Coordinates of C-alpha atoms in Angstrom, one line a residue:
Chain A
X1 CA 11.6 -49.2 -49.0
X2 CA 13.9 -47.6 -51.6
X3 CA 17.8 -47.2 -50.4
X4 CA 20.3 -45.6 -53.7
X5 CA 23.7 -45.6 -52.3
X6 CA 26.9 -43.7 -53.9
X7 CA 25.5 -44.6 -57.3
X8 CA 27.2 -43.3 -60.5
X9 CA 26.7 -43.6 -63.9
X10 CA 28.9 -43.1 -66.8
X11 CA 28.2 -43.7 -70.0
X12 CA 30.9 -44.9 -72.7
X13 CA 30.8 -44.9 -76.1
X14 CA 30.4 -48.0 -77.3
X15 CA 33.3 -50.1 -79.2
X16 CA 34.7 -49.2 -83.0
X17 CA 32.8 -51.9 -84.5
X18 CA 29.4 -50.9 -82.5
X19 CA 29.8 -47.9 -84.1
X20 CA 30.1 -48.7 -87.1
X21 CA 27.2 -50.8 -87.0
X22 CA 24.7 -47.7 -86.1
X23 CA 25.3 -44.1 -85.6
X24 CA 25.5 -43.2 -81.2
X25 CA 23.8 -40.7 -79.4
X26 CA 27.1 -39.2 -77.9
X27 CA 30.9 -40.5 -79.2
X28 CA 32.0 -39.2 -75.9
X29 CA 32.2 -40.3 -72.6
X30 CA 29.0 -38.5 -70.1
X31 CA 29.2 -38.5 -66.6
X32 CA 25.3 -38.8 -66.1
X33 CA 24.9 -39.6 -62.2
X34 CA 27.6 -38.6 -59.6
X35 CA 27.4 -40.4 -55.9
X36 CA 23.7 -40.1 -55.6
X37 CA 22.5 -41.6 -52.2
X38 CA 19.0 -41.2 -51.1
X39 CA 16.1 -43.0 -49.9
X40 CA 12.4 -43.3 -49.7
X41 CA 10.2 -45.1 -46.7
X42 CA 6.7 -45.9 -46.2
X43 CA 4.3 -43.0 -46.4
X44 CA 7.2 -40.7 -47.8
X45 CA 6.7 -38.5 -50.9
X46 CA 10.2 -37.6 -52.3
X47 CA 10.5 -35.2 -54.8
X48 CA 13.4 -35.3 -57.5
X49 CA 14.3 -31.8 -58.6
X50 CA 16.8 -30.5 -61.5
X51 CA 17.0 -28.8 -64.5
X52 CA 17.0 -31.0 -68.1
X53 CA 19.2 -33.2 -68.2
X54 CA 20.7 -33.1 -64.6
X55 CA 20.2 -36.7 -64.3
X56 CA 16.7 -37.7 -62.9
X57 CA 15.3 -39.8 -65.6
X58 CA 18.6 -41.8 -65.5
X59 CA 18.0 -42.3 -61.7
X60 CA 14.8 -43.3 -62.2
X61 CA 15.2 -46.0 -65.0
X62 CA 18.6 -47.1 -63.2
X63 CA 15.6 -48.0 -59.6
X64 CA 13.4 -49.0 -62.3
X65 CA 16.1 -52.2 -63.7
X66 CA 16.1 -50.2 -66.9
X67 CA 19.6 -49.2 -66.6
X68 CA 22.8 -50.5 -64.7
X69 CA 24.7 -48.2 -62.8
X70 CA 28.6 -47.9 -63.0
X71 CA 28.8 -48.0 -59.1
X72 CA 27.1 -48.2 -56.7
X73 CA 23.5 -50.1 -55.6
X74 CA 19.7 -49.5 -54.9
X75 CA 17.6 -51.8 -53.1
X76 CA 13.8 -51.8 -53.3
X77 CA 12.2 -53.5 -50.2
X78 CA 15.9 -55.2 -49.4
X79 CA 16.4 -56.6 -53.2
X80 CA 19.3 -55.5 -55.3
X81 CA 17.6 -53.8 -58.4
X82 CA 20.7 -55.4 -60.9
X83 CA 21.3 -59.0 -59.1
X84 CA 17.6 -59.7 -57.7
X85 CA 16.0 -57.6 -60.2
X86 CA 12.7 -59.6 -60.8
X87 CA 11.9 -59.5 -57.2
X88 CA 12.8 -55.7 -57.0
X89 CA 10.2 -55.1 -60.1
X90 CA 7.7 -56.8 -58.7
X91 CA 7.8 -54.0 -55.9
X92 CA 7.8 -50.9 -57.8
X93 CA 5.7 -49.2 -60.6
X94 CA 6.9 -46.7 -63.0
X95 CA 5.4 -43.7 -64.5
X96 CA 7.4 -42.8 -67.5
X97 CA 7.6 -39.4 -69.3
X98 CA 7.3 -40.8 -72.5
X99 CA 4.2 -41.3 -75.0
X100 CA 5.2 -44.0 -76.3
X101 CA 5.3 -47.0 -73.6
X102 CA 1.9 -48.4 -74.6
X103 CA 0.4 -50.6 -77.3
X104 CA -1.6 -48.1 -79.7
X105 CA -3.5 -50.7 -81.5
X106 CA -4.8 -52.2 -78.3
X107 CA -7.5 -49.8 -75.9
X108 CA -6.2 -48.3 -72.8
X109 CA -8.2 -51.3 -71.0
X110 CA -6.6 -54.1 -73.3
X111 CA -3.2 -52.1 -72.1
X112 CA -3.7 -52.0 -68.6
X113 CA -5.2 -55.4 -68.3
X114 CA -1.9 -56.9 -69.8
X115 CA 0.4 -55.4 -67.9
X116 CA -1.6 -56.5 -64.9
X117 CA -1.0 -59.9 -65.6
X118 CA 2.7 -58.8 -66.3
X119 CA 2.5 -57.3 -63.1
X120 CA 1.5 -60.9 -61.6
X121 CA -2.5 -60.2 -61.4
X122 CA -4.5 -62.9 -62.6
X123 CA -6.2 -61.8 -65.7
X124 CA -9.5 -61.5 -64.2
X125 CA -8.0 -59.2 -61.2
X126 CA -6.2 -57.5 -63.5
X127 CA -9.2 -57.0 -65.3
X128 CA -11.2 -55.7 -62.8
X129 CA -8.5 -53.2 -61.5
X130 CA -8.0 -52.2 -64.9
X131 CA -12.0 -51.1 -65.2
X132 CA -11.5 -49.3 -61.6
X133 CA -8.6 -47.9 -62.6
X134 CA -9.8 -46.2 -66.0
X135 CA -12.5 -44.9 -64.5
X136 CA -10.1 -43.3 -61.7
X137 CA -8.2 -41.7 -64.7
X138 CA -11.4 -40.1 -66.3
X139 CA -10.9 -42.6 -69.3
X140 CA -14.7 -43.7 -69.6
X141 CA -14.4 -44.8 -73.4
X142 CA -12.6 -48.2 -72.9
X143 CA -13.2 -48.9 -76.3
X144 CA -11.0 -46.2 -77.8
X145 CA -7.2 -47.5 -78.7
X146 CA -4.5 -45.8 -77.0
X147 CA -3.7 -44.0 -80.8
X148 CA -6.7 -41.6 -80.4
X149 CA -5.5 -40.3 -77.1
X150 CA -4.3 -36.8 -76.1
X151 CA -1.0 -36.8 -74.7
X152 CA -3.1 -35.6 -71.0
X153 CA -5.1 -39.4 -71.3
X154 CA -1.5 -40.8 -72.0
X155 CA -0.2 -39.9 -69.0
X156 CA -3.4 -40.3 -67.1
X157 CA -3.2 -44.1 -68.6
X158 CA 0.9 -44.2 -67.4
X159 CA -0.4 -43.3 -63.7
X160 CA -3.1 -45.9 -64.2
X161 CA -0.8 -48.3 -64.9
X162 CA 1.6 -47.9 -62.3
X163 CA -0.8 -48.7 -59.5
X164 CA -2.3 -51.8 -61.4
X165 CA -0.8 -54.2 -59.2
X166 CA -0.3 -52.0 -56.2
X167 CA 3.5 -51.7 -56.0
X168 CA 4.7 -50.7 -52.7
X169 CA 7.3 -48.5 -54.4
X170 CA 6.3 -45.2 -57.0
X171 CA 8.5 -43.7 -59.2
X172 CA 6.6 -40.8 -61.4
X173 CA 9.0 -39.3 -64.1
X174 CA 7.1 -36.2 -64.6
X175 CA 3.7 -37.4 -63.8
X176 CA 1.9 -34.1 -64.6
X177 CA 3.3 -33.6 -67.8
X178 CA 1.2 -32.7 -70.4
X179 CA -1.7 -32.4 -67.9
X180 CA -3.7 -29.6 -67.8
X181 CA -3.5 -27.6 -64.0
X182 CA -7.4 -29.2 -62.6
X183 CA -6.2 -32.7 -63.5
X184 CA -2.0 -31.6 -62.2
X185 CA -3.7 -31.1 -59.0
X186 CA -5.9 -34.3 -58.8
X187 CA -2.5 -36.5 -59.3
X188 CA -1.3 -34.2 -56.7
X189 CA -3.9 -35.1 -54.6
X190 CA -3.7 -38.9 -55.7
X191 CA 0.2 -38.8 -55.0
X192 CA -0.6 -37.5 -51.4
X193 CA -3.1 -40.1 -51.1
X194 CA -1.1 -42.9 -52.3
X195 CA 1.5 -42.0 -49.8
X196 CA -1.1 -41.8 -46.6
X197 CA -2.0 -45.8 -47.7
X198 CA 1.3 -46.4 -46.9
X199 CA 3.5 -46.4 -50.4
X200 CA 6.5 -44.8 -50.8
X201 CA 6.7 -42.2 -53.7
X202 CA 9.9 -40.7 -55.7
X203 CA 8.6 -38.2 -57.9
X204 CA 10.7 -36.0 -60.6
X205 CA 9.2 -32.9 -61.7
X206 CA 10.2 -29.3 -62.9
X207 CA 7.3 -27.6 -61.1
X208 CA 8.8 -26.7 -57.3
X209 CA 5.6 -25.2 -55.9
X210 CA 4.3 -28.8 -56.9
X211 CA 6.9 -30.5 -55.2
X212 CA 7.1 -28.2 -52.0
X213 CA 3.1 -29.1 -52.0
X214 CA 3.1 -32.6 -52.1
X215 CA 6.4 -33.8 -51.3
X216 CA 7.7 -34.9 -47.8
X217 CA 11.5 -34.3 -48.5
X218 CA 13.2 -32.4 -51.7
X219 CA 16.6 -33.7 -53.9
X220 CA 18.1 -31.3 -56.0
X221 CA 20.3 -32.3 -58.6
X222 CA 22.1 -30.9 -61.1
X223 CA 24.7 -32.5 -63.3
X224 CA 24.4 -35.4 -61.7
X225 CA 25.1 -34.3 -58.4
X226 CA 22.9 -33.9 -55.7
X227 CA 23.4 -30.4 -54.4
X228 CA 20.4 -29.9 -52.0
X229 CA 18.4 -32.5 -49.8
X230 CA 15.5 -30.8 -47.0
X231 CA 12.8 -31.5 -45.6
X232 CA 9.7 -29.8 -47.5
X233 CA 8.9 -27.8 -44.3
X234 CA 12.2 -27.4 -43.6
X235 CA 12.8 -25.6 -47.4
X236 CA 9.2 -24.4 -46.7
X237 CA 10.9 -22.6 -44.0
X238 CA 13.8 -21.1 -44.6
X239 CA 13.4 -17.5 -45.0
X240 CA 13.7 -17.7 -49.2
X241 CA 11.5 -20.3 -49.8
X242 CA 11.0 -21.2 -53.0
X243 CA 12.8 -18.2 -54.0
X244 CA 15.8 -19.9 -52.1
X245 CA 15.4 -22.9 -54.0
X246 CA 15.3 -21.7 -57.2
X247 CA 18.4 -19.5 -56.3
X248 CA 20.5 -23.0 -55.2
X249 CA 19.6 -24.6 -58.1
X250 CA 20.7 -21.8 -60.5
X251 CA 23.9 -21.5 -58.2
X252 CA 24.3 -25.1 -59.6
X253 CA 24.1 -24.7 -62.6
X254 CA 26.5 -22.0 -62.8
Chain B
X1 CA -1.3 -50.1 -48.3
X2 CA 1.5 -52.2 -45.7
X3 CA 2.4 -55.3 -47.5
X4 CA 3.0 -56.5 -51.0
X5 CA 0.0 -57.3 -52.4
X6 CA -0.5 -61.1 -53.3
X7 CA 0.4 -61.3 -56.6
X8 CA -1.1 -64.8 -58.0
X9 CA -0.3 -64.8 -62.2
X10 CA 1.5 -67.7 -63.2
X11 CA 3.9 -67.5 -66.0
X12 CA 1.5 -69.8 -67.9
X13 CA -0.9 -66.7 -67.5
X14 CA 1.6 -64.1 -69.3
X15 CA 2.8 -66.0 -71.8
X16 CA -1.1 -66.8 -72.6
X17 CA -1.4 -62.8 -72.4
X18 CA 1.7 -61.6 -74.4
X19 CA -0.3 -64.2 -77.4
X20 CA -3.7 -62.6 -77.0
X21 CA -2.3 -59.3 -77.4
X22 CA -0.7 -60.1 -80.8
X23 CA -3.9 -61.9 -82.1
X24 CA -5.6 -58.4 -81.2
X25 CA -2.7 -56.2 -82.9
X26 CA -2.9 -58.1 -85.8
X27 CA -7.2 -58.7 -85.7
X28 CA -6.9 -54.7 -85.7
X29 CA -5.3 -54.6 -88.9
X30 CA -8.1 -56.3 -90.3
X31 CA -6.7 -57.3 -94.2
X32 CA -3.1 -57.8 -93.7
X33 CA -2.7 -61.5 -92.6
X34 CA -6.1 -62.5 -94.7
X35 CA -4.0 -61.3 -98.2
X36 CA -0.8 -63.0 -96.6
X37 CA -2.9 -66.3 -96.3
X38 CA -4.5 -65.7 -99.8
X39 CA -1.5 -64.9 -101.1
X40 CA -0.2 -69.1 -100.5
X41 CA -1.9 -70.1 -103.3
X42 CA -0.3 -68.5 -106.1
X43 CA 3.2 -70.4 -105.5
X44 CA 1.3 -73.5 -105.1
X45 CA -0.6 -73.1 -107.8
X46 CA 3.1 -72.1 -110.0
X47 CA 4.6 -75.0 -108.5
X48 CA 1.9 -77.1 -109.7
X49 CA 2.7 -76.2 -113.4
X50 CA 6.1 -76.2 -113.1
X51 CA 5.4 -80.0 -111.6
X52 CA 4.4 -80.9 -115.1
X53 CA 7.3 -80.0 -116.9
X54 CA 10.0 -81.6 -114.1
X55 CA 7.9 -84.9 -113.1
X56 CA 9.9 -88.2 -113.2
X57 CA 13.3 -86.4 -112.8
X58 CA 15.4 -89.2 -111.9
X59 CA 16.9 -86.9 -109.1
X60 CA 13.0 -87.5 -107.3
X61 CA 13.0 -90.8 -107.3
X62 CA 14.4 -91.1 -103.8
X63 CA 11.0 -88.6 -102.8
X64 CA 8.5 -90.8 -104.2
X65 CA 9.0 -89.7 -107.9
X66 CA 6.6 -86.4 -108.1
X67 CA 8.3 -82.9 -108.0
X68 CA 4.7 -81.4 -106.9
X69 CA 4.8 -83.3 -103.5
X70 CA 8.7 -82.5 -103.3
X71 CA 8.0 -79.2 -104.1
X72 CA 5.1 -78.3 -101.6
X73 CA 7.3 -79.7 -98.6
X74 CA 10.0 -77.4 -99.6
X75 CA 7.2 -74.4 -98.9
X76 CA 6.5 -75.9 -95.6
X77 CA 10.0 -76.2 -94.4
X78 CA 10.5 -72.4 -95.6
X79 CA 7.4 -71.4 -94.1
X80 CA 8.8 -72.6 -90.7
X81 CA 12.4 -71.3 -90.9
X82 CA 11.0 -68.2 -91.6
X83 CA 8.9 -68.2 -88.4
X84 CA 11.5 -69.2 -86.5
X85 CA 14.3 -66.8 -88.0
X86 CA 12.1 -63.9 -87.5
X87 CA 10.0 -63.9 -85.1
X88 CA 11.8 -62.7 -81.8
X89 CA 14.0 -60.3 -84.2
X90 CA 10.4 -58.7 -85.1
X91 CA 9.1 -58.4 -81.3
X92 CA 12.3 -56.8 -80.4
X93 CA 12.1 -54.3 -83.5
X94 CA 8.5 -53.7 -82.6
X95 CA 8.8 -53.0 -79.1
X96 CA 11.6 -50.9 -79.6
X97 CA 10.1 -48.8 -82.0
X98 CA 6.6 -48.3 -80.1
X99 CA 8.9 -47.7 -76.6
X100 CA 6.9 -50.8 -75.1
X101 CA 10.2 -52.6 -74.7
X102 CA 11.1 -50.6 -71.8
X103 CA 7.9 -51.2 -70.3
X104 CA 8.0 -54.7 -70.8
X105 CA 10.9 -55.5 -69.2
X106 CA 9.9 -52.8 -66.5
X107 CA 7.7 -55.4 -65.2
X108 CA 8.5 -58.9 -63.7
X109 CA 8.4 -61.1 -66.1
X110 CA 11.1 -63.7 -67.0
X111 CA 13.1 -63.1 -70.9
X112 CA 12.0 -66.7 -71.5
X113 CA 8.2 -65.8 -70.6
X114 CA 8.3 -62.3 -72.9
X115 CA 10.3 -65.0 -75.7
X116 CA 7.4 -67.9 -75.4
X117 CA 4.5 -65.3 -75.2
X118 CA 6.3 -63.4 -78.3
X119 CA 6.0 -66.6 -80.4
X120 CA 2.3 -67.7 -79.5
X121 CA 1.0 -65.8 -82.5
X122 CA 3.1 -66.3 -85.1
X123 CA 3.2 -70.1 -84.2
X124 CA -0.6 -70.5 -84.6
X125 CA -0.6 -68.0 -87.7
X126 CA 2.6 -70.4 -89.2
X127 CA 0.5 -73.8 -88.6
X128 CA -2.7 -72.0 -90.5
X129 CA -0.4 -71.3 -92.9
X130 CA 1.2 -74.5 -93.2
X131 CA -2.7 -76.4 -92.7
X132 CA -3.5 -73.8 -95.9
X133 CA -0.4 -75.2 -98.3
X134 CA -1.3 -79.0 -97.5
X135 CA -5.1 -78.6 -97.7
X136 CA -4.3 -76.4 -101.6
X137 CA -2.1 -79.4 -102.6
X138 CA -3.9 -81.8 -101.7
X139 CA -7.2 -80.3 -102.1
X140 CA -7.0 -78.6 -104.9
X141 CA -4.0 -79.7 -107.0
X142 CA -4.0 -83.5 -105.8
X143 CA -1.2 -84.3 -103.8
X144 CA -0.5 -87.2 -101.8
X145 CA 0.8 -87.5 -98.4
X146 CA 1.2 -90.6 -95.9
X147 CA -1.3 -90.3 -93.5
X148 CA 1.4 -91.8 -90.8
X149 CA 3.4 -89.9 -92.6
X150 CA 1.6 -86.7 -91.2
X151 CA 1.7 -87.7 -87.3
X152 CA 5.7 -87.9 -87.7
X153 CA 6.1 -84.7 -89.7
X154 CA 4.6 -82.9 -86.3
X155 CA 7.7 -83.3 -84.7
X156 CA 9.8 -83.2 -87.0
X157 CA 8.3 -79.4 -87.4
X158 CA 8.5 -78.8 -84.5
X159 CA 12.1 -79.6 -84.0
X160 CA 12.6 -77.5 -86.8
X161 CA 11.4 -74.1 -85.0
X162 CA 13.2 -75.2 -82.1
X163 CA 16.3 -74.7 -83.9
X164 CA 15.7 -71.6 -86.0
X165 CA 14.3 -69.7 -83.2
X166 CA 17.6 -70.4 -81.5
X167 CA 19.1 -68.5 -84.5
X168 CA 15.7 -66.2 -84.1
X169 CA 16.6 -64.8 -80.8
X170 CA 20.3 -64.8 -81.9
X171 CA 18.9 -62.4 -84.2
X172 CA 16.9 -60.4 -81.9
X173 CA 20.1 -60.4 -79.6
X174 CA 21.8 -58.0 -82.9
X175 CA 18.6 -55.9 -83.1
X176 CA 19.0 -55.0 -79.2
X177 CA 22.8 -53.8 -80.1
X178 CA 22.3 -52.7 -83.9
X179 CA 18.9 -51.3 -83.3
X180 CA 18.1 -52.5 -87.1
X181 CA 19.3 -54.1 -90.2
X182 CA 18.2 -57.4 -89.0
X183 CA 20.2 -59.7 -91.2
X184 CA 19.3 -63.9 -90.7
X185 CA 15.6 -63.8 -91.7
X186 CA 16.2 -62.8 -96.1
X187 CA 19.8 -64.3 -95.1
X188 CA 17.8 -68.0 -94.0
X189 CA 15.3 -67.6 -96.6
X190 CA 17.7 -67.3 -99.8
X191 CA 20.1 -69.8 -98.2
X192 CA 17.1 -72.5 -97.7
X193 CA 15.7 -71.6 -101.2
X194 CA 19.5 -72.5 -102.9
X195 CA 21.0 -74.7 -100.5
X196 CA 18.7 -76.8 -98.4
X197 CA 16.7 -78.6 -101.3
X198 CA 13.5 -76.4 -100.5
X199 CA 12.3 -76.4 -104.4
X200 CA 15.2 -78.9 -106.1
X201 CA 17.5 -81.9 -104.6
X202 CA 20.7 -80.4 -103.4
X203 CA 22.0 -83.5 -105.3
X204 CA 22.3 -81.2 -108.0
X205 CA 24.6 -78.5 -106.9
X206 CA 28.5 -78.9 -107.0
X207 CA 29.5 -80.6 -103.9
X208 CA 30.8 -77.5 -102.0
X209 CA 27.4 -75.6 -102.1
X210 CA 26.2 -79.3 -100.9
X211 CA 28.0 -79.3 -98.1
X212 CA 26.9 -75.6 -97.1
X213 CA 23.3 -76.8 -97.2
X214 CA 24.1 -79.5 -94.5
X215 CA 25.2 -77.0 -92.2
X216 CA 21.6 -75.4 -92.7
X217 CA 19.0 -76.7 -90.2
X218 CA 16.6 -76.0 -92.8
X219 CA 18.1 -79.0 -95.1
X220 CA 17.5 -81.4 -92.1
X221 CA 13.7 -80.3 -91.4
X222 CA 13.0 -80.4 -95.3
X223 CA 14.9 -83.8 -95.8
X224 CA 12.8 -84.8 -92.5
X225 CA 9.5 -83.7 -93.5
X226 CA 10.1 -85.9 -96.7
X227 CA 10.8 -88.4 -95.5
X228 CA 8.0 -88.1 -93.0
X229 CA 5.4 -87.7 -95.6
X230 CA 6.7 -88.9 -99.1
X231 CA 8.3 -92.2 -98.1
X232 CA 7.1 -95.4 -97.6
X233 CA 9.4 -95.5 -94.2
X234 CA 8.5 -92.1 -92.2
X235 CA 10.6 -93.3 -89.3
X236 CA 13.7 -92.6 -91.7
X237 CA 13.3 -88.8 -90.6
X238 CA 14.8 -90.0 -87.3
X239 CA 17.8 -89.0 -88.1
X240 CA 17.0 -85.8 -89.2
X241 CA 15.2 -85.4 -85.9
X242 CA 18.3 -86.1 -84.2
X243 CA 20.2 -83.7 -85.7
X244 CA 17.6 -81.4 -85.6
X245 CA 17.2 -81.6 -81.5
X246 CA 21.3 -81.6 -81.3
X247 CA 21.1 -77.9 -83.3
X248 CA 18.4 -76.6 -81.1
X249 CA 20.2 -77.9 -78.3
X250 CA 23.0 -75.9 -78.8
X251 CA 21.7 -72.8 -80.3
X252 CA 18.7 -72.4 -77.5
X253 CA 20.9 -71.9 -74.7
X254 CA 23.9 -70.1 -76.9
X255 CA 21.2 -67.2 -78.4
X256 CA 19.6 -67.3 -74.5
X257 CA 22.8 -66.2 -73.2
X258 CA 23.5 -64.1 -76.3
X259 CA 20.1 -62.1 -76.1
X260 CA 20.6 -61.9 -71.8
X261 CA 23.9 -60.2 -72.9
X262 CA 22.9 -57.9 -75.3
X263 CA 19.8 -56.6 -73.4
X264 CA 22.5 -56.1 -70.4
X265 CA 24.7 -54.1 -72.8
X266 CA 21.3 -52.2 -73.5
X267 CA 21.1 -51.4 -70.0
X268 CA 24.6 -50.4 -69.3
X269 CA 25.2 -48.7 -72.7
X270 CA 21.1 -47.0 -71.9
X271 CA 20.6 -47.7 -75.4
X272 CA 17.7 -50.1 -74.0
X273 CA 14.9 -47.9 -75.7
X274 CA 16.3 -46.1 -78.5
X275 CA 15.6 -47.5 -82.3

């Protein structure tokens, strides 16, 4: 379902004059992403793990068509992400850890049933997943505009979204975020779930005993580089455990 | 959970859905456009007493000889270079700003859908606005208009927004790089005030400003929509239409590829959702 082969990404500062049209985050060149390669099937939970900033949000938006890589390629379902993009999108839903991403002066429902239709639902399919869907993500008052929610119903309304149209493909940037530990472990659950119906799942998160719990396989990264790729039972296993995971990824980081 | 599910929305459906979720943004703000639309009455009503000091300028008599009439036009033909200036460079700055740009175009939905769904609302808000100028003048202050007159002028209009929203998503296509400082909207505005005969003839500026008020599209879809609707020939604005469709016909396609490139430079440069 998902294939990332030898990707890389570098970021350049931009030309003289784009500069001196508005201020850049760096002025220097950052190697972000370094020969990443993994994949994701059917039924397959795979967790992303790394410290901030070793590179999983830029692996994630580069599957999700957000970014280009510098080299490389990822195909979801067969279709290049850069050169058959709309068909790639149509295959995948994204769970960003951001609280912006929705409209605030519209209700979580109004949200979710437009990016349904976005998604390719026709409005009134969209509008009925939308209502199943809220109520899925404990968000009962459909009246209430996405500006009086907590950062927890934010997220809660990110997961929602995601599965509006039933993408085949799952990528959660830090979907427990801001959630408090009942609710972590009811996306948990819903991940595990998700991935028994037959979706595959690429999920970043900081939390390893989450990841250990739910995922099927474990990536490690750490300045871009993947340093560490198991099997959950197999890191399950080894005689450190989690212990021995934490240790690699501080060994990589040093 | 084996296939992809059957995903039936047409395009026709998201561009209908990107427009209703404008019309509820802006319903949620429940004065703003209400004071905007109020707000057309005081330059019409200006206009009209400025009309009694200018009237039978020998400079009008190609327009049918009343500077009210002339006058009013000139609104219209701002009114919908302003739309089309503006309104893809606002969407962009919007979106980018809320962080529902990367979510947009996270989903699959064609650039040209997200442009044509963009501009749904501030089409219908620009013909309210444009049905509230004609029914003041001619309602209120007692303008006169050829009713044929008003069947031409439709697409003459619309030929007009054709062409500035070519230089409208030209615009938007800066905003992706430059984040903001939007420049063509107050640009197109002052330039179709001075140049393009939006409140006097350009006859009377020296003939170098005249000939930077034909390059304006603006000059063509004001000198269009008077003939359309103050002559006793409205076919005359064929020409303008011409030149009109040639314009959008060049800067469509050139501010399609422009905007594609810059939103590619988003991605590349990840720049994409920053403001």
């Amino acid at each position: 379902m998902l294939e990332v082969e030898h990707v890389s990404k570098r970021f350049e500062p931009p030309p003289r004059l784009l500069r001196l049209l508005s201020r850049v985050a760096s002025p220097r060149t950052v190697q972000a992403l370094t020969d990443v390669s993994l994949s994701a099937g059917r039924g397959e939970v795979v967790g992303l793990v790394g410290a901030n900033g070793a590179g999983k949000t830029t692996l994630l938006h580069i599957i999700a068509g957000l970014l280009e890589p510098s080299s490389g390629s990822v195909r979801v379902d067969g279709f290049d992400v850069v050169a058959e993009s709309l068909e790639a999108r149509r295959r995948l839903g994204l769970v960003i850890a951001d609280d912006r991403g929705f409209y605030w002066r519209l209700t979580g429902m109004e949200n979710l049933t437009l990016f349904g239709v976005l998604a390719g639902l026709p409005r009134e399919e969209a509008r009925a997943r939308a209502d199943e869907l809220m109520r899925q993500a404990d968000l009962a008052r459909r009246d209430r505009m996405v500006f009086g929610y907590s950062s927890g119903m934010i997220t809660r309304l990110h997961v929602a979204r995601a599965l509006i149209a039933n993408p085949p493909l799952l990528l959660l940037d830090e979907p427990t975020r801001s959630l408090d530990p009942l609710v972590s472990l009811e996306v948990g659950r819903l991940v595990r779930r998700l991935a028994d119906e037959g979706h595959a799942v690429l999920l970043s998160s900081h939390d390893l005993g989450e990841v250990l719990k739910i995922c099927d396989r474990v990536v490690v990264v750490n300045e871009g580089e993947v340093v560490l790729a198991d099997t959950a039972a197999g890191l399950r296993a080894r005689e450190d455990g989690v212990s021995g995971l934490l240790h690699a990824l501080e060994g990589a980081a040093r | 959970m084996s296939a992809l599910p059957a995903l039936r929305s047409s395009n026709r459906d998201r561009v209908v859905a990107l427009g209703r979720r404008d019309l509820k943004i802006e319903l949620s703000y429940h004065f703003g456009q209400l004071m905007q639309l109020l707000s057309i009455v005081f330059p019409v009503a200006t206009y009209f007493y400025i009309a009694q000091l200018v009237n039978g300028s020998p400079e009008l008599s190609g327009y049918g000889g009343g500077y009210f009439e002339f006058v009013l036009v000139g609104l219209v033909g701002t009114t919908l270079a302003t739309l089309g200036s503006q309104m893809f460079s606002s969407m962009i700055s919007r979106e980018q700003s809320e962080g529902t740009l990367a979510s947009i175009l996270s989903t699959p939905t064609p650039l040209w859908v997200l442009l044509l769904g963009a501009s749904l609302f501030p089409m219908g808000f620009a013909v309210v606005e444009v049905l509230i100028y004609l029914a003041l003048g001619v309602g209120l202050f007692g303008a006169e208009f050829s009713a044929t007159g008003l069947l031409v002028a439709i697409p003459v209009a619309a030929l007009d927004v054709a062409a500035f929203a070519g230089i409208g998503i030209l615009s938007a296509a800066f905003i992706v790089v430059t984040k903001r400082g939007e420049p063509v909207t107050p640009l197109i505005r002052a330039a179709t005030t001075l140049f393009a005969g939006a409140v006097f003839p350009i006859a009377l500026l020296p003939l170098p400003l005249q000939f930077v008020g034909r390059m304006l599209p603006s000059y063509y879809a004001i000198e269009g929509l008077r003939a359309a609707l103050l002559t006793d020939d409205p076919l005359s604005a064929w020409d303008e239409m011409l030149v009109l469709a040639v314009m959008a016909a060049v800067l469509l396609p050139l501010s399609m590829w422009a905007l594609t490139k810059a939103l590619r430079w988003g991605r590349i440069s990840g720049t994409l959702s920053s403001f």
